[in-house]
CSV table of C-alpha atoms in Angstrom, one decimal:
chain,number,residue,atom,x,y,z
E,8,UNK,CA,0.0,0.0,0.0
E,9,UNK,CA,2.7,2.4,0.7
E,10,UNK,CA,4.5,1.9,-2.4
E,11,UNK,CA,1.1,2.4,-4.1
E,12,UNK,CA,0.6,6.0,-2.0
E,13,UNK,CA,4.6,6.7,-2.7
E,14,UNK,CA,3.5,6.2,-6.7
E,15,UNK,CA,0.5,8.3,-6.5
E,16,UNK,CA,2.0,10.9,-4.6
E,17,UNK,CA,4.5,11.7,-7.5
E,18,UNK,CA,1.9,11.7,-9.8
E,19,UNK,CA,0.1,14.0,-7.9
E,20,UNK,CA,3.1,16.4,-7.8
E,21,UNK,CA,4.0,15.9,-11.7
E,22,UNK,CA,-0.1,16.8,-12.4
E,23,UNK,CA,-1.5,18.9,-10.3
E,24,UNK,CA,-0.1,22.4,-11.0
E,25,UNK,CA,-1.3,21.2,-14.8
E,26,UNK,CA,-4.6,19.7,-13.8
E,27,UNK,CA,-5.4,22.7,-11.7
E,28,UNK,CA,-4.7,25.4,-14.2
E,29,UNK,CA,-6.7,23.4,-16.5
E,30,UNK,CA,-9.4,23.6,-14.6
E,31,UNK,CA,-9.1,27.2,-13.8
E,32,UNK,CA,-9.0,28.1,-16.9
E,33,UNK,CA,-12.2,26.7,-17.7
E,34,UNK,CA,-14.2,27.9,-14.9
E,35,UNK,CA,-12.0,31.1,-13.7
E,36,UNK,CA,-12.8,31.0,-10.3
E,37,UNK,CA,-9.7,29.9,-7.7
E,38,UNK,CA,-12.5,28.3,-5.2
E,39,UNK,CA,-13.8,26.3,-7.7
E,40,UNK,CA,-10.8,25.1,-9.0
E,41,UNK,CA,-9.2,24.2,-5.8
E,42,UNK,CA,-12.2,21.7,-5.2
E,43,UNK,CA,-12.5,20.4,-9.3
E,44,UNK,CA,-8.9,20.1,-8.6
E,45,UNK,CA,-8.6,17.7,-5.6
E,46,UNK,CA,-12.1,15.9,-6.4
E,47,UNK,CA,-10.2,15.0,-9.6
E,48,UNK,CA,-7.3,13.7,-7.8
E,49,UNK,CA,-9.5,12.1,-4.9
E,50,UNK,CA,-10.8,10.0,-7.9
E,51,UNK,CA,-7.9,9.4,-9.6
E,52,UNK,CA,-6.5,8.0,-6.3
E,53,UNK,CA,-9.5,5.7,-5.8
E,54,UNK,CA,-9.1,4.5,-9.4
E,55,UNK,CA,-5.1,3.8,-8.8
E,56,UNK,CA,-5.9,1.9,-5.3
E,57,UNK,CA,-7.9,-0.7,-7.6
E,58,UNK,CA,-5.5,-3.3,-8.6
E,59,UNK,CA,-8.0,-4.4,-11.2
E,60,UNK,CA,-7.5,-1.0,-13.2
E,61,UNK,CA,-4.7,-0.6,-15.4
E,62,UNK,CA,-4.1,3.1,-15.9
E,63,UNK,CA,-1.5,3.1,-19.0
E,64,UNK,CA,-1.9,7.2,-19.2
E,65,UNK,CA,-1.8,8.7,-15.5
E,66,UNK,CA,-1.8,12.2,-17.7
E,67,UNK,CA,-4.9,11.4,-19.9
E,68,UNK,CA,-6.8,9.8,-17.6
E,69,UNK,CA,-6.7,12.7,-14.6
E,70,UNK,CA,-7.0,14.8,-17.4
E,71,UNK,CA,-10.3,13.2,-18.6
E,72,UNK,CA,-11.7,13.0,-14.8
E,73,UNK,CA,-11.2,17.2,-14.8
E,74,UNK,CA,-12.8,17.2,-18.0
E,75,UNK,CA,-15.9,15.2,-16.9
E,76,UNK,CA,-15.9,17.1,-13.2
E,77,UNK,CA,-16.1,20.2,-14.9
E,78,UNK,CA,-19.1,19.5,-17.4
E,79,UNK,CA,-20.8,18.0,-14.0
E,80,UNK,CA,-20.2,21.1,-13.0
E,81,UNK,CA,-21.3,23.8,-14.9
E,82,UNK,CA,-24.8,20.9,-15.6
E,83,UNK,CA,-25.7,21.7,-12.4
E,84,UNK,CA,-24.9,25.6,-12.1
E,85,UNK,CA,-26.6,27.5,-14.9
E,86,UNK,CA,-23.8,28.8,-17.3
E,87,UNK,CA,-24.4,32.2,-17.0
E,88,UNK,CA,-21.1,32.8,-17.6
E,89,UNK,CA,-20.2,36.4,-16.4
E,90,UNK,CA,-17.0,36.6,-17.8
E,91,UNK,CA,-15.0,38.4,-15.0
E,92,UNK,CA,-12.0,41.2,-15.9
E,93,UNK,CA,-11.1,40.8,-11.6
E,94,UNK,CA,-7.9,40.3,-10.7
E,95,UNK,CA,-7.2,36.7,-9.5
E,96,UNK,CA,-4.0,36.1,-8.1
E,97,UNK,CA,-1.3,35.1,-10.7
E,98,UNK,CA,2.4,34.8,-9.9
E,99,UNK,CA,3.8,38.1,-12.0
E,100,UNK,CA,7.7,37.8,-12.2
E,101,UNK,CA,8.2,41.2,-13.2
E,102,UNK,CA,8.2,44.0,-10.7
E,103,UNK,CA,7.7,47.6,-12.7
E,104,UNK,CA,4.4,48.4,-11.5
E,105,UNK,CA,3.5,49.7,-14.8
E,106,UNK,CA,4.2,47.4,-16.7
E,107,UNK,CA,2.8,45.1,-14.2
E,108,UNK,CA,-0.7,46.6,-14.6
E,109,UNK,CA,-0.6,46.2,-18.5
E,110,UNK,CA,0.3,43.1,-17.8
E,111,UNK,CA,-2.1,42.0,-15.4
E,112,UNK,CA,-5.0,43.5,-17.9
E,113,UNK,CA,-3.9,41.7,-20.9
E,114,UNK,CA,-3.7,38.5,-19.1
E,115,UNK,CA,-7.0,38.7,-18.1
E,116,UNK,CA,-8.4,39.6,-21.1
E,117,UNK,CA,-7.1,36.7,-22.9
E,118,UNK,CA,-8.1,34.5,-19.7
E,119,UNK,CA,-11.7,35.7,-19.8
E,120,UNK,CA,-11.9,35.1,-23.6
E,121,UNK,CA,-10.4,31.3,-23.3
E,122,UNK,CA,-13.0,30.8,-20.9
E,123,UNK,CA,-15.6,31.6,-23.2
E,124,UNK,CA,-15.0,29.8,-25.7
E,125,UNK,CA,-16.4,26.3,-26.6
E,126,UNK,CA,-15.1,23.6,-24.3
E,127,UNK,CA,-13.5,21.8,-27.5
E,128,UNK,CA,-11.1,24.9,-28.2
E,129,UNK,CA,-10.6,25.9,-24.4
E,130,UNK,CA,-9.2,22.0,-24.2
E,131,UNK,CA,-6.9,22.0,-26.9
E,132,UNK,CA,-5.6,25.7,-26.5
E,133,UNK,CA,-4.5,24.8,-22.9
E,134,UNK,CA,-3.0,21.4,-23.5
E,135,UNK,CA,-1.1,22.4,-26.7
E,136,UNK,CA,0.0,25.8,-25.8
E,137,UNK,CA,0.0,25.6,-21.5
E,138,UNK,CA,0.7,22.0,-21.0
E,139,UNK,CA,3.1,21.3,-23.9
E,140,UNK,CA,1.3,18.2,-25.2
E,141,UNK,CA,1.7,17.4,-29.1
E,142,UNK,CA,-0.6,17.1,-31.4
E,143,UNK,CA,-0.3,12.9,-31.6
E,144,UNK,CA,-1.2,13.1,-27.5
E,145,UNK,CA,-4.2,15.5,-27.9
E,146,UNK,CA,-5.6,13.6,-30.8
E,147,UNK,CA,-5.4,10.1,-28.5
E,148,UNK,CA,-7.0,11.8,-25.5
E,149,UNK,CA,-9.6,13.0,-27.8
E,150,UNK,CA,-10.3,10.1,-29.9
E,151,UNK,CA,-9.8,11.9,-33.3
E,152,UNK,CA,-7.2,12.5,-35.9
E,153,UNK,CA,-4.0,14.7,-36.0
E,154,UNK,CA,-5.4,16.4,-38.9
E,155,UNK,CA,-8.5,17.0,-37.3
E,156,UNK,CA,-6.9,18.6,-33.9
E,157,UNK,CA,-4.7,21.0,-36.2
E,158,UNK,CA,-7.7,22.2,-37.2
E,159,UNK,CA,-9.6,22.6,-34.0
E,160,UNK,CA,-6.2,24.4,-32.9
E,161,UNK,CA,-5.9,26.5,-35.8
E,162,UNK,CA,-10.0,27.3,-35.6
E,163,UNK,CA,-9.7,28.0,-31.7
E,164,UNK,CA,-6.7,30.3,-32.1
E,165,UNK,CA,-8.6,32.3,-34.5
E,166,UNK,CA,-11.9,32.7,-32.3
E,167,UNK,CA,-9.3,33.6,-29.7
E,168,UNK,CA,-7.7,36.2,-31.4
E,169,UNK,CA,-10.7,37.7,-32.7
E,170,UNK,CA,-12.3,38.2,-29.7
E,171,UNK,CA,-9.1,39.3,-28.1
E,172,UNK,CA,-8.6,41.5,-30.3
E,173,UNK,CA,-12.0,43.0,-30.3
E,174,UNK,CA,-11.6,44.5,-26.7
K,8,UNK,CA,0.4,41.3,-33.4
K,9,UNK,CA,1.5,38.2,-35.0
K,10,UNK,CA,0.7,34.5,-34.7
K,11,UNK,CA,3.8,34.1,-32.9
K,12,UNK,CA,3.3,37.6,-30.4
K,13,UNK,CA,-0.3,36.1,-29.2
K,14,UNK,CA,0.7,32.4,-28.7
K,15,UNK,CA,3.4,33.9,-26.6
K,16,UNK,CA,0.6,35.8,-24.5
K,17,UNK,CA,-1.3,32.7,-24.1
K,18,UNK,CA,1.4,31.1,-23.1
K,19,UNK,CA,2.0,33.8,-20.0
K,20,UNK,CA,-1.4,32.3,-18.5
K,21,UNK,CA,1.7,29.4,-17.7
K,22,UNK,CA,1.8,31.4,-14.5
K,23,UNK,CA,-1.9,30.5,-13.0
K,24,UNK,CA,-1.0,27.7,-10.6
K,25,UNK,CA,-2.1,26.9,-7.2
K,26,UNK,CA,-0.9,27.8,-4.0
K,27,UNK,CA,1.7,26.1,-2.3
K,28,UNK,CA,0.0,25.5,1.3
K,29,UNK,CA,-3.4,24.4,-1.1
K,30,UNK,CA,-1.4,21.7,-2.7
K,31,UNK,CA,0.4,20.4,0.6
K,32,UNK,CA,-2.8,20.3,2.3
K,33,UNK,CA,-4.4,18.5,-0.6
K,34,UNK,CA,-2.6,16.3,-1.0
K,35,UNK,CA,-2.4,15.1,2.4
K,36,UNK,CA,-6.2,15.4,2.8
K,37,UNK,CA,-6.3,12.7,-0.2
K,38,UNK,CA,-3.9,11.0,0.9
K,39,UNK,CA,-3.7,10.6,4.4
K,40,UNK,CA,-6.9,9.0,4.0
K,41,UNK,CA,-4.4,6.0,3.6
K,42,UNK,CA,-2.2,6.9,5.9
K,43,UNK,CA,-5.1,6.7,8.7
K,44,UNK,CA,-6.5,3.7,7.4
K,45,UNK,CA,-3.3,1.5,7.8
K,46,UNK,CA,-3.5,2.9,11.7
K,47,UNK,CA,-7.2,2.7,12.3
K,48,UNK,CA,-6.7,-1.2,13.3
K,49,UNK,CA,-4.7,0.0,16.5
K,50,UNK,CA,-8.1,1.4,17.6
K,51,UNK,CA,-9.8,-2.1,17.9
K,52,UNK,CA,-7.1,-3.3,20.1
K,53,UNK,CA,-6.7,0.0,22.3
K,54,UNK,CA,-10.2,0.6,23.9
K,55,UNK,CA,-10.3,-2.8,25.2
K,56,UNK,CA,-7.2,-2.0,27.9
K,57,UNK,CA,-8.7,1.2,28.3
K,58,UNK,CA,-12.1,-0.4,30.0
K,59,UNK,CA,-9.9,-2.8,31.5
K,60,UNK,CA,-8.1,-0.7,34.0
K,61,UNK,CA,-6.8,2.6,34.1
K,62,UNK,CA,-4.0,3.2,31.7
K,63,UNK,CA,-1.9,6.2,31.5
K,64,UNK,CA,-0.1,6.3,28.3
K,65,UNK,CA,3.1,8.1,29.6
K,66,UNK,CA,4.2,11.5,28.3
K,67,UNK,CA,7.2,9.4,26.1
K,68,UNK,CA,5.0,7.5,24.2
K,69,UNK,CA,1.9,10.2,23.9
K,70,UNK,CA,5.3,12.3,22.4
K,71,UNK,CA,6.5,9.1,20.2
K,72,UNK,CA,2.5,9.1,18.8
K,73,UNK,CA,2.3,12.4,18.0
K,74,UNK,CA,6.1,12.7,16.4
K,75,UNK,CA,4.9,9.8,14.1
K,76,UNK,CA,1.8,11.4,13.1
K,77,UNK,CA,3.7,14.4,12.5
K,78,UNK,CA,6.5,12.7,10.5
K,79,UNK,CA,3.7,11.6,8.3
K,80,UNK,CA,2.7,14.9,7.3
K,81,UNK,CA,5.7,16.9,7.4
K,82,UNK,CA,6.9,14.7,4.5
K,83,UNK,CA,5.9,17.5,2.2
K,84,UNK,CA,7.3,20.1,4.5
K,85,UNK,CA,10.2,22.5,3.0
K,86,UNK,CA,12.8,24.3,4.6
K,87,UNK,CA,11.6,27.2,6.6
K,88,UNK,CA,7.8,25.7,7.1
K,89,UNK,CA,7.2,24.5,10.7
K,90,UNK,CA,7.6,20.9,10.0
K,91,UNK,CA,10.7,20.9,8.2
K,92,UNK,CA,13.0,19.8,11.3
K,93,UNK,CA,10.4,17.0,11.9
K,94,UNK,CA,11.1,16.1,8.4
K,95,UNK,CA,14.9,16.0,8.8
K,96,UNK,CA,14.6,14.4,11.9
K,97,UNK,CA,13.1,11.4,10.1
K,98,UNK,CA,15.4,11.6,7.5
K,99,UNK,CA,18.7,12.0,10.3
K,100,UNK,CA,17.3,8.6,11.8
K,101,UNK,CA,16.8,6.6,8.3
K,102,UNK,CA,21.0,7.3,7.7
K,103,UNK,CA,21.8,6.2,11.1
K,104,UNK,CA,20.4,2.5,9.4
K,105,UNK,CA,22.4,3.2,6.4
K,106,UNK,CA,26.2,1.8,6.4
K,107,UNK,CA,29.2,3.4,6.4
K,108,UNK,CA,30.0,2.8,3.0
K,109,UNK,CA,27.1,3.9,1.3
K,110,UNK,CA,26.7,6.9,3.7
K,111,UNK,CA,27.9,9.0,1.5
K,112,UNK,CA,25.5,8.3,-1.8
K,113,UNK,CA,22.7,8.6,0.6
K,114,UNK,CA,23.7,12.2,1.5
K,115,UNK,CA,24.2,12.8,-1.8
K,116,UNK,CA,20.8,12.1,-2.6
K,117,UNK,CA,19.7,13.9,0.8
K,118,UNK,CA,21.6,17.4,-1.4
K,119,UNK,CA,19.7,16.4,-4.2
K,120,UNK,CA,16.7,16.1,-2.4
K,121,UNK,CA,17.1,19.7,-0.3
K,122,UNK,CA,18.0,20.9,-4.4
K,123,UNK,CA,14.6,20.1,-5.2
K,124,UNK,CA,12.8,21.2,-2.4
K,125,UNK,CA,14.8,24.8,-3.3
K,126,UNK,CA,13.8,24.5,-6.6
K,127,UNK,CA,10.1,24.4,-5.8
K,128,UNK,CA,10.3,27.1,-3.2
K,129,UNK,CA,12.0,29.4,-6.2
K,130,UNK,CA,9.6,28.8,-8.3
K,131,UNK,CA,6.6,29.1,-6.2
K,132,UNK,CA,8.2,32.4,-5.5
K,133,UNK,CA,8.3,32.4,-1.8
K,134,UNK,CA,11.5,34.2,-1.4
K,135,UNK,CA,11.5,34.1,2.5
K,136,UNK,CA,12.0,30.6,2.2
K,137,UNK,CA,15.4,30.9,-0.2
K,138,UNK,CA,18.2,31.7,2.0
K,139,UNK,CA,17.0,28.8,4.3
K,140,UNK,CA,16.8,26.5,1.6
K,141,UNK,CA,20.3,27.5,0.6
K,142,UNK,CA,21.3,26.7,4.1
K,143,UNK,CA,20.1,23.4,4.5
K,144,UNK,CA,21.6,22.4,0.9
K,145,UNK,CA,24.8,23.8,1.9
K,146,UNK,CA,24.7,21.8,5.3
K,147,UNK,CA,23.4,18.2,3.5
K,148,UNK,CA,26.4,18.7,1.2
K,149,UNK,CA,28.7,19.1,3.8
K,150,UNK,CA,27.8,16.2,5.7
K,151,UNK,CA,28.3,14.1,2.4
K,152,UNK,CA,31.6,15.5,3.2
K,153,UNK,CA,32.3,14.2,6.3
K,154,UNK,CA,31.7,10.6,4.7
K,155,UNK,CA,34.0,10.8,2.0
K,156,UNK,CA,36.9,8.6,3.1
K,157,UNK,CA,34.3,6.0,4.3
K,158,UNK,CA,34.4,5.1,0.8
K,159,UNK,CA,36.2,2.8,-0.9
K,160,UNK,CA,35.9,3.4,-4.5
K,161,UNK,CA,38.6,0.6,-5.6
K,162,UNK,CA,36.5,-2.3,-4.5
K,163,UNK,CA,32.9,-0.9,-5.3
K,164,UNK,CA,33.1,0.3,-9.0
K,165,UNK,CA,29.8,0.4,-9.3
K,166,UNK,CA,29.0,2.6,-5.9
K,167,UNK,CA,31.6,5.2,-7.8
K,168,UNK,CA,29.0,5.6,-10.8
K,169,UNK,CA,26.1,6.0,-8.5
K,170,UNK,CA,27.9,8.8,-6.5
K,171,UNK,CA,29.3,10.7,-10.2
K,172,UNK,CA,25.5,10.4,-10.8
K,173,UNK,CA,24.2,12.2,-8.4
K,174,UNK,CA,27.2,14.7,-8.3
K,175,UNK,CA,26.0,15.3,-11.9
K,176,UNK,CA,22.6,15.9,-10.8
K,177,UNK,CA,23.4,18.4,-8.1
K,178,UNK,CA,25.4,20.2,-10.4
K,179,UNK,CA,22.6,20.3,-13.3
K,180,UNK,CA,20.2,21.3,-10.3
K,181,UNK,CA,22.5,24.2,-9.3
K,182,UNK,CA,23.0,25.4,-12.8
K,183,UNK,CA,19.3,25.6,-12.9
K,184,UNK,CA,18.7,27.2,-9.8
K,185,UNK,CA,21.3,29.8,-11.3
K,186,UNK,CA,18.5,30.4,-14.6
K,187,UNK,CA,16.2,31.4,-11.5
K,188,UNK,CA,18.1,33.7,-10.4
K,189,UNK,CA,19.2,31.9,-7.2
K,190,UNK,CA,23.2,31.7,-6.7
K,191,UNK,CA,24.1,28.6,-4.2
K,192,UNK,CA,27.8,29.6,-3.1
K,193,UNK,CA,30.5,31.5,-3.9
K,194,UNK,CA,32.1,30.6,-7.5
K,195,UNK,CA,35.6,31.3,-5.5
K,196,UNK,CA,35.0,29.4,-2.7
K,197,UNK,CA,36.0,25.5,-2.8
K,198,UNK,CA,32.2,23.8,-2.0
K,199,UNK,CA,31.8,20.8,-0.3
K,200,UNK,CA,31.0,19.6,-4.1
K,201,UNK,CA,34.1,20.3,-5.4
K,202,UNK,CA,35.8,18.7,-2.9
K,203,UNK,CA,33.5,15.6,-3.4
K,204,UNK,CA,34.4,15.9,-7.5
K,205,UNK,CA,38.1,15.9,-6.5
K,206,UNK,CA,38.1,12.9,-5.2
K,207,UNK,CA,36.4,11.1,-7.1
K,208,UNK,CA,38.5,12.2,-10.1
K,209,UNK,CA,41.4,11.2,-8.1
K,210,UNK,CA,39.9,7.8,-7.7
K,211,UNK,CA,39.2,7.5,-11.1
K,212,UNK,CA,42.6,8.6,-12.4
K,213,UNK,CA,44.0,5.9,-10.2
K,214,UNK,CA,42.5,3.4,-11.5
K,215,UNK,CA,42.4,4.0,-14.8
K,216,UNK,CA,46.5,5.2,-15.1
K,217,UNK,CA,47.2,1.8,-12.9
K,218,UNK,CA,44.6,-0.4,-15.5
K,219,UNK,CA,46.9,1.3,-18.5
K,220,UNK,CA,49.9,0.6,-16.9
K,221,UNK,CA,49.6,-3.3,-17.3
K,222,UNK,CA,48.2,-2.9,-21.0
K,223,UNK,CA,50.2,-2.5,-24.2
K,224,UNK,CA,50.7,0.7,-25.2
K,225,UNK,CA,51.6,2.8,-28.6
K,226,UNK,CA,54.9,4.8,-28.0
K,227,UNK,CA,52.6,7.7,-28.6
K,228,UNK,CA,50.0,6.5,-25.7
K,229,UNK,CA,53.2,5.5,-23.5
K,230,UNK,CA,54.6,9.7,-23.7
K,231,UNK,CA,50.3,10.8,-23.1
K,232,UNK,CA,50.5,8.1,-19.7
K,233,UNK,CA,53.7,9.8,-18.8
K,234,UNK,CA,52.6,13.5,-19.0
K,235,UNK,CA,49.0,12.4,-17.4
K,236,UNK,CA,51.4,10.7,-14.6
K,237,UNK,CA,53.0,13.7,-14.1
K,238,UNK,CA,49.6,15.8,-14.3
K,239,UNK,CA,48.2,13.1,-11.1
K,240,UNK,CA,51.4,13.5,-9.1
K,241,UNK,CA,51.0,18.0,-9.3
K,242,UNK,CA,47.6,16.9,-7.8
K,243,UNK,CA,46.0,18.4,-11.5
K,244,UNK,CA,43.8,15.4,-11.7
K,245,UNK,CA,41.4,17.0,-14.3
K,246,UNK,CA,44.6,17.4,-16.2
K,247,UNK,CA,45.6,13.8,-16.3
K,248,UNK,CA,41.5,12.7,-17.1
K,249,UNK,CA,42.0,14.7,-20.2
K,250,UNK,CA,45.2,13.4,-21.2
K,251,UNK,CA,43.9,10.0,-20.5
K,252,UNK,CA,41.2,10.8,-22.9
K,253,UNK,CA,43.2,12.1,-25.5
K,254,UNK,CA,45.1,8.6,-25.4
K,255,UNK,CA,41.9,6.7,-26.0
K,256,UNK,CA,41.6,9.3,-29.3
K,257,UNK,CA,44.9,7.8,-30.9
């Protein structure tokens, strides 16, 4: 059992920063990711504790639990999404105030915008461009074809940009 | 703005991550679950004594109880958070088992270890945290130190490789601390490290110049063996590795 919880426990620490902005992302509110977040990994543990289930992709498979928690989620709230310009905390490494500010506003500009957009292009924006996964991975998580996530990608960055843009 | 400007942007929302104390406490909520489970069966056998008669757990082992429930979750502790010595504590009793050969690895991997737990502290931007980090890095490496002649490389070839790995990995670490802006040492000063790679080169040298000494040689290799000789005796061992290496290029 302990070697189990010692195995876990690292994929907890390789995941969650990843798993958590995920999940941010998609419903922009720290409180609610925080308990997505460790409802996804309170699953994911129970799944790993059962010898009987063979988890081949730890990434995929917490990633699909988020996924899953999220639409759960926003079933049961109504999705009137208001998209919100507040500032949520977000480590900054740079330290002119100015250019802190613009950079603060931009951020959350292009934060609000990724959160409204269709769950298909908020999914592959963040894994491809936040969490570094390739275009083979995306298209296995998502059960189509390389061809076919290019194009969601290329699609999503364009709504992105429009709307971006637009403010 | 190009294609190339507003991926960059999205990529800036890299920096949205969790706080530190959410994720220790997370994870411990998840699983510690386990961690009480394996104990709860300790419950079914104490309430019996304590209809029996009286019983007075003494103050030792009501402190033994609550040091082991505390080593549990101060696992995730860093340096600077209030269970951090309970954490090295632990760890300081786990090397007492460890023998006196492979004492030094295992504080090896101890630097490595504090490396990490820097690594996440500098990242997580908790700068109060740093110079204590640096601290107990500096301290784990000179303990490894203090275990270097415990060592006898000769006879365990194989416990040489493990320790140049893990050199190599605290010196990867440190160069990437350095990309964070955080400087472990003075570049001057002769670390505890250094002193570590020294002797290991040393080692290595020796047995490699005494190996080539009972092997036939080129008259070109015999003159490299010579300078590298007189490279080892100056005490330039880095010298004579290289001149060893340029002998295996002929």
């Amino acid at each position: 059992m302990s070697n189990l919880r010692e195995n876990f426990s690292k994929i907890y620490d390789k995941y969650v920063d990843k798993i958590y902005r995920f999940v941010f992302v998609k419903v922009n509110s720290q409180e609610i990711a925080q308990d997505l977040t460790s409802e996804t990994f309170l699953r994911g543990w129970k799944s790993f504790q059962d010898q009987n289930k063979k988890i081949e992709n730890h990434s995929a498979f917490l990633y699909q639990i988020a996924r899953n928690l999220v639409v759960d989620y926003y079933r049961q709230k109504s999705k009137n999404s208001v998209i919100s310009t507040e500032n949520l905390p977000i480590t900054d490494p740079r330290t002119n105030l100015e250019e802190g500010a613009i950079f603060a506003s931009d951020l959350d500009v292009i934060k609000a915008n990724l959160a409204g957009l269709k769950d298909e292009y908020q999914t592959v924006v963040i894994w491809h461009y936040l969490d570094d996964l390739s275009v083979p991975e995306i298209a296995k998580m998502l059960n189509k074809s390389e061809e076919g996530v290019r194009v969601i990608l290329h699609r999503a960055l364009k709504v992105l940009r429009d709307k971006v843009e637009e403010v | 703005m190009t294609e190339k400007e507003f991926i960059a942007k999205i990529q800036q929302l890299k920096e949205i991550k969790p706080s530190q104390d959410w994720v220790v406490l997370t994870k411990n909520q998840i699983l510690g679950e386990a961690f009480q489970k394996n104990f709860s069966w300790h419950w079914h056998i104490f309430p019996r004594f304590f209809f029996l008669k009286p019983v007075r757990v003494s103050a030792s082992i009501f402190a033994a109880l609550v040091f082991f429930g505390a080593f549990g979750f101060a696992q995730n502790s860093l340096p600077g958070d209030f269970l951090f010595s309970v954490k090295r504590a632990g760890e300081n009793g786990q090397m007492a088992f460890v023998s006196d050969e492979n004492k030094l690895n295992a504080q090896l991997e101890l630097a490595n270890k504090r490396l990490e737990e820097l690594n996440r502290i500098a990242k997580a931007n908790q700068p109060k945290k740093i110079a204590t980090a640096i601290k107990e890095f500096k301290a784990s490496t000179a303990k490894a130190v203090e275990n270097l002649d415990k060592v006898n490389l000769e006879e365990n070839p194989q416990l040489a490789k493990d320790i140049v790995a893990q050199i190599q990995r605290i010196e990867t670490g440190k160069k990437e601390m350095a990309t964070l802006g955080v400087v472990i040492g003075d570049d001057e000063e002769l670390n505890s490290i250094d002193i570590i790679d020294i002797k290991m080169t040393k080692e290595l040298v020796t047995r490699v110049i005494n190996d080539l000494g009972k092997s036939t040689l080129t008259d070109n290799q015999q003159e490299i063996l010579k300078v590298a000789k007189e490279n080892f005796e100056k005490g330039d061992y880095s010298a004579a590795l290289i001149d060893i290496w340029k002998m295996t290029q002929k």
